[in-house]
CSV table of C-alpha atoms in Angstrom, one decimal:
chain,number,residue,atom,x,y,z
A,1,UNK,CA,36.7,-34.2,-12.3
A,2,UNK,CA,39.5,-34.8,-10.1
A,3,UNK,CA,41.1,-38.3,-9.9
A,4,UNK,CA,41.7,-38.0,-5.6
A,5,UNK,CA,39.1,-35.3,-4.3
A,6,UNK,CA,39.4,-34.4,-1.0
A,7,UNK,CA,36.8,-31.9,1.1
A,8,UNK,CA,36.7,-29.6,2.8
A,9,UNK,CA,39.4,-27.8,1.2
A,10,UNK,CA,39.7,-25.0,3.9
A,11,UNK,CA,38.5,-25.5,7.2
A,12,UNK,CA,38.7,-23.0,10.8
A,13,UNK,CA,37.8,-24.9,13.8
A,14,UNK,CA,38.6,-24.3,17.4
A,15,UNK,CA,40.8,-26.4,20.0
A,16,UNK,CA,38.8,-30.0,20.8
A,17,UNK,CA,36.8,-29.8,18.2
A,18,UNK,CA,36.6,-33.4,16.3
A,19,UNK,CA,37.1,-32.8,12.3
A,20,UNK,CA,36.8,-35.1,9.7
A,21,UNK,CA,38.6,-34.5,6.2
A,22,UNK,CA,37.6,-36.7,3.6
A,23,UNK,CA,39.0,-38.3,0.6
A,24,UNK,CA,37.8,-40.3,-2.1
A,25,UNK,CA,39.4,-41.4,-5.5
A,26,UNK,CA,38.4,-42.6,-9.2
A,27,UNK,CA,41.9,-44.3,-10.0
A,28,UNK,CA,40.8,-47.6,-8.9
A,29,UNK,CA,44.2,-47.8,-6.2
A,30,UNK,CA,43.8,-50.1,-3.5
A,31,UNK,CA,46.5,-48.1,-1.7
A,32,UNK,CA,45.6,-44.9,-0.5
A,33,UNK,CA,47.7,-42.1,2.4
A,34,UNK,CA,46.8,-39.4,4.5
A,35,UNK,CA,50.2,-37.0,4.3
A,36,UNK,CA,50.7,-33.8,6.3
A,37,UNK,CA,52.6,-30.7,5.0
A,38,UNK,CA,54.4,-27.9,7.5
A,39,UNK,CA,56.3,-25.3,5.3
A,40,UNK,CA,60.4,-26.4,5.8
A,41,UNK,CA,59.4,-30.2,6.8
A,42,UNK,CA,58.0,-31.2,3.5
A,43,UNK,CA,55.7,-34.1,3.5
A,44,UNK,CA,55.0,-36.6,6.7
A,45,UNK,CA,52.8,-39.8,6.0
A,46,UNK,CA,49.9,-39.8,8.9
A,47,UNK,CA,48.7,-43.6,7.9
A,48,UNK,CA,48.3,-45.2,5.1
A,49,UNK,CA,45.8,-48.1,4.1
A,50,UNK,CA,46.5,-51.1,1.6
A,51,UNK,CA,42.9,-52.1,1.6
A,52,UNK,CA,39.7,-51.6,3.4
A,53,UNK,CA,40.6,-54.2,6.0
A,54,UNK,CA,44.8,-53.0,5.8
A,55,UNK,CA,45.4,-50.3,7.9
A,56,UNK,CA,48.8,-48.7,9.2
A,57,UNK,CA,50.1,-45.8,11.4
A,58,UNK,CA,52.8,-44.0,9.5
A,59,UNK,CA,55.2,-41.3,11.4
A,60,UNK,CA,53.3,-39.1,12.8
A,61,UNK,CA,50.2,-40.8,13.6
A,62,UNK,CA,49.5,-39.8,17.0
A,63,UNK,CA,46.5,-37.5,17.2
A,64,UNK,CA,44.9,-38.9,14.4
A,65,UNK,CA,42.6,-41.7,13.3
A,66,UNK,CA,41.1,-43.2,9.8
A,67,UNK,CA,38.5,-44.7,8.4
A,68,UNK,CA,38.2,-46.9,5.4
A,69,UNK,CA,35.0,-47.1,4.0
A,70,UNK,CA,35.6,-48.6,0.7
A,71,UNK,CA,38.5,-48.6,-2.1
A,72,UNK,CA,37.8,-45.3,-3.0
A,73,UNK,CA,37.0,-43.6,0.3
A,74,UNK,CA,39.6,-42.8,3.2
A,75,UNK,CA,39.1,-40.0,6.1
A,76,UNK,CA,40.7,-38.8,8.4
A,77,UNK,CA,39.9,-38.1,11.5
A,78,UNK,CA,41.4,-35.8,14.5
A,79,UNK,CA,39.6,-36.6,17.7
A,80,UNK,CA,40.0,-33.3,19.6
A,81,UNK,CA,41.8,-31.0,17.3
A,82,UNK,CA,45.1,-29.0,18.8
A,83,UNK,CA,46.5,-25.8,17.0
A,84,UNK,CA,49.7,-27.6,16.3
A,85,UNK,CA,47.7,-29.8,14.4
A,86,UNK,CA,47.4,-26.9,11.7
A,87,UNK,CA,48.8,-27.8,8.1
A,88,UNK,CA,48.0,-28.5,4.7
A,89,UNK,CA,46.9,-32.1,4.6
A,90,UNK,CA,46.4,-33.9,1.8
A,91,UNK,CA,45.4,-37.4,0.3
A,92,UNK,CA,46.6,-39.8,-2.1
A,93,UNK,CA,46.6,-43.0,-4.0
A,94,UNK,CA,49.4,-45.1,-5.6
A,95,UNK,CA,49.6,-47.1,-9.0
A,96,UNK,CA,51.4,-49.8,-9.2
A,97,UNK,CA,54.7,-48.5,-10.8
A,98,UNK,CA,55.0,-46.3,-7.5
A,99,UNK,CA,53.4,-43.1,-9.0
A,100,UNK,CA,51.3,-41.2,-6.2
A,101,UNK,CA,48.7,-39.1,-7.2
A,102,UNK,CA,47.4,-36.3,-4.9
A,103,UNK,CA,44.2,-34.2,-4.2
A,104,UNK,CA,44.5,-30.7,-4.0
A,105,UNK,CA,44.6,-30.7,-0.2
A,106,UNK,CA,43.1,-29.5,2.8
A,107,UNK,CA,44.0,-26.8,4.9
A,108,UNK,CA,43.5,-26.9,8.4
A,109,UNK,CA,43.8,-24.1,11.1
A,110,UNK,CA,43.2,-25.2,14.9
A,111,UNK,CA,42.5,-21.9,17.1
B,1,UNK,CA,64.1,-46.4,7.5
B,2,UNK,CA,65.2,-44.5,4.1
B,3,UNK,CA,65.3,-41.0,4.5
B,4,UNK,CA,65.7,-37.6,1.8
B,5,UNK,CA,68.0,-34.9,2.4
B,6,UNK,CA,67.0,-31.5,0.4
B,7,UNK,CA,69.8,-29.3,1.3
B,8,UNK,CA,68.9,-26.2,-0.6
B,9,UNK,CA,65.6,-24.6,0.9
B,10,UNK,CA,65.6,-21.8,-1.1
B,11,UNK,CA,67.2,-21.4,-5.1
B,12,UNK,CA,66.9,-18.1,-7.0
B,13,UNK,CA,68.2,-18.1,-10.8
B,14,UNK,CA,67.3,-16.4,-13.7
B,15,UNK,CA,64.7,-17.1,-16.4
B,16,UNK,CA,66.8,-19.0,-19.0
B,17,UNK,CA,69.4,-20.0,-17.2
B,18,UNK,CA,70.5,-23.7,-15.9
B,19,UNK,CA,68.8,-25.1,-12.4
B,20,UNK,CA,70.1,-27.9,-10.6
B,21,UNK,CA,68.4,-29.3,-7.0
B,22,UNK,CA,70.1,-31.6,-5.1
B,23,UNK,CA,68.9,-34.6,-3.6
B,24,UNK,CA,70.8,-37.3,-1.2
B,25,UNK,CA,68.8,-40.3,0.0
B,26,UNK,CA,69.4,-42.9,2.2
B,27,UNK,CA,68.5,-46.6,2.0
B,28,UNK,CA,70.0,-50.1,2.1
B,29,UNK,CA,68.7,-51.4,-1.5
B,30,UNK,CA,68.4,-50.1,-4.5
B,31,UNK,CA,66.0,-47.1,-4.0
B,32,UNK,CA,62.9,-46.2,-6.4
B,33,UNK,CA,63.2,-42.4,-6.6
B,34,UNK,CA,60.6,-39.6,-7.8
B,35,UNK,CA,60.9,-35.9,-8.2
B,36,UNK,CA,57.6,-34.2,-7.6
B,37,UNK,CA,56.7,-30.0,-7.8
B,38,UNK,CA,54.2,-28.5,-6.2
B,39,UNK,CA,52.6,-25.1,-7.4
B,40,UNK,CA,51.3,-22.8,-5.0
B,41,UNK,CA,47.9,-23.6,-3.9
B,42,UNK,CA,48.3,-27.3,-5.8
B,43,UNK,CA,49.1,-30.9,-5.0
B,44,UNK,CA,51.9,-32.4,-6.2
B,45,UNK,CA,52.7,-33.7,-9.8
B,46,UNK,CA,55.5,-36.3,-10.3
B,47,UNK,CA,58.4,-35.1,-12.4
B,48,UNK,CA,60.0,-38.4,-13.1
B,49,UNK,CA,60.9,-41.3,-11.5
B,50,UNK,CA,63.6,-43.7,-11.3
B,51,UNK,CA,63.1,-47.5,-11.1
B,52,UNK,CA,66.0,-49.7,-12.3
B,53,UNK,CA,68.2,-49.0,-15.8
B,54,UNK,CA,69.3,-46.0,-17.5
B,55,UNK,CA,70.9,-43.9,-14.7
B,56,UNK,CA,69.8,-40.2,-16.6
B,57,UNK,CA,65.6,-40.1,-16.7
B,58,UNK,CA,63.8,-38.2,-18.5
B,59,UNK,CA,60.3,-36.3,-17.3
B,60,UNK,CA,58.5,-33.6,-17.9
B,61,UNK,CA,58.6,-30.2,-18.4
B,62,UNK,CA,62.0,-30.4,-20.0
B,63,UNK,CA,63.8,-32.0,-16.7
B,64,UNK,CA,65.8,-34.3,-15.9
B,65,UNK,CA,67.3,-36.3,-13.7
B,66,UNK,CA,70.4,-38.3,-12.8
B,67,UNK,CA,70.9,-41.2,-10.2
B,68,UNK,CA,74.2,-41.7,-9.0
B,69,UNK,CA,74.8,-44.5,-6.4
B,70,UNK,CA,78.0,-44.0,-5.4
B,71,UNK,CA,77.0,-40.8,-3.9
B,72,UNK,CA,73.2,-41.4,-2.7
B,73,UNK,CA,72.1,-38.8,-4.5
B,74,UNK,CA,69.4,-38.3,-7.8
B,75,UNK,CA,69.7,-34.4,-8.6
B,76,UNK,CA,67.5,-32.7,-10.9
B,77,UNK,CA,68.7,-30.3,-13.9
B,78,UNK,CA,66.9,-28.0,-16.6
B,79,UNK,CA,68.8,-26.6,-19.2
B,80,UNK,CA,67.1,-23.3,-19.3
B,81,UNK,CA,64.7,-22.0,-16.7
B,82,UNK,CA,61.3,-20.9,-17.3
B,83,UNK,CA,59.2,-18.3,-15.4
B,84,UNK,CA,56.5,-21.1,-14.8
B,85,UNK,CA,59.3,-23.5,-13.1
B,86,UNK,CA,58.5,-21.4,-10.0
B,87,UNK,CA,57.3,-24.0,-7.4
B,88,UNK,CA,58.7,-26.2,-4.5
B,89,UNK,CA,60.4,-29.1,-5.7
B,90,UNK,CA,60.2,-32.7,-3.5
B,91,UNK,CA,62.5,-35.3,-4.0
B,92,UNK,CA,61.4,-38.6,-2.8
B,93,UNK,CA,62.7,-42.3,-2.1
B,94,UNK,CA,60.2,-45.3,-2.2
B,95,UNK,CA,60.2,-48.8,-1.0
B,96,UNK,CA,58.1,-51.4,-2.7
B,97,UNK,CA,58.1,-55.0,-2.6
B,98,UNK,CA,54.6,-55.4,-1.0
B,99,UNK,CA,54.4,-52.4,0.8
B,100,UNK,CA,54.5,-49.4,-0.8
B,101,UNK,CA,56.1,-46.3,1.3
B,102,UNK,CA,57.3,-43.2,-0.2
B,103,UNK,CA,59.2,-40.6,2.2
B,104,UNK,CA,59.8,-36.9,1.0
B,105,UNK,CA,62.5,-34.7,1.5
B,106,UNK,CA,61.9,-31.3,2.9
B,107,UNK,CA,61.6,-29.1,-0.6
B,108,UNK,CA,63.2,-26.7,-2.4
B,109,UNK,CA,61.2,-24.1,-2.7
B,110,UNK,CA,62.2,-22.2,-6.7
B,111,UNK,CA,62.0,-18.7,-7.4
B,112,UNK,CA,62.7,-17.2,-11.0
B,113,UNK,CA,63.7,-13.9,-11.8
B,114,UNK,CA,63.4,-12.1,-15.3
């Protein structure tokens, strides 16, 4: 199984729709980031979390939200999804010498 | 804020030949730096990483890495290319010391030709 597993891994919804994507993780990490990916803009951090009661906004956290439900578990939430929101998002942990690990992603498309 | 700068969206070389991606980051410390690659459909895998020390790092998959401060910039080399190298390549700068924040550059996306 995968260390950072995140679901759905493809999802089509429509404009105002709310849409969860989940992540959970095996590594043990208290650290854990939502990242979204745009082809020619690499990778923008969305929020990240230190610990279930530590959470932050990163860059481009407006239209989004989280939830921490426990070490391993951090989703991510948009409230009434837009089509610009469409990307590739994906989640990932930390160790302590820096390394992130990622899931596989989730790919998003907003009609 | 640190920031990456990817100049090269796009490198073509040929299988067996030498690769090098450039990478220019900005910070006001000493920056930790990572090379990570991404394969189509995949998340992304660290390379290597640079902490403190030896200037030249080693990682996997045959590459390497130099960090030069006086020029901001950590660019990645392979001797000799292989078809599987195909794949975006990240360069990113961290900041630790209690709060962990990694920024990515904008990726250089690696095609190789027979």
């Amino acid at each position: 199984d995968a260390d950072v597993t995140q679901t759905p891994r493809n999802r089509i919804t429509k404009t105002g729709k709310r849409i969860m994507l989940e992540c959970s993780q095996t590594k043990g990490h208290d650290r854990m980031y939502w990242y979204r990916q745009d082809p020619g803009l690499g990778l923008r951090l969305i929020y990240y979390s230190f610990d279930v009661k530590d959470i932050n906004k990163g860059e481009i956290s407006d239209g989004y939200s989280v939830s921490r439900q426990a070490q391993a578990k951090f989703s991510l939430s948009l409230e009434s999804a837009i089509p610009n929101q469409t990307a590739l998002y994906f989640c990932a942990t930390i160790s302590l010498s820096g390394e992130l690990f990622f899931g596989e992603g989730s790919r998003l498309t907003v009609l | 804020a640190q920031s990456v700068t990817q100049p090269d969206i796009h490198i073509t070389v040929s299988e067996g030949a030498s690769l090098e991606l450039r990478c220019n980051y900005s910070y006001g410390a000493t920056p930790y730096l990572f090379w990570y690659v991404q394969s189509p459909g995949q998340g992304l895998q660290l390379l290597l990483k640079y902490f403190s020390g030896d200037t030249l790092v080693q990682g996997i998959k045959g590459f390497e890495a130099e960090f030069k401060r006086s020029q901001s910039s950590f660019n990645l080399r392979k001797p000799s290319v292989h078809w599987s190298d195909a794949a975006e390549y990240f360069c990113a700068v961290g900041v630790s010391g209690g709060y962990q924040k990694v920024t990515f550059g904008t990726g250089t996306k690696l095609q190789v030709i027979p």
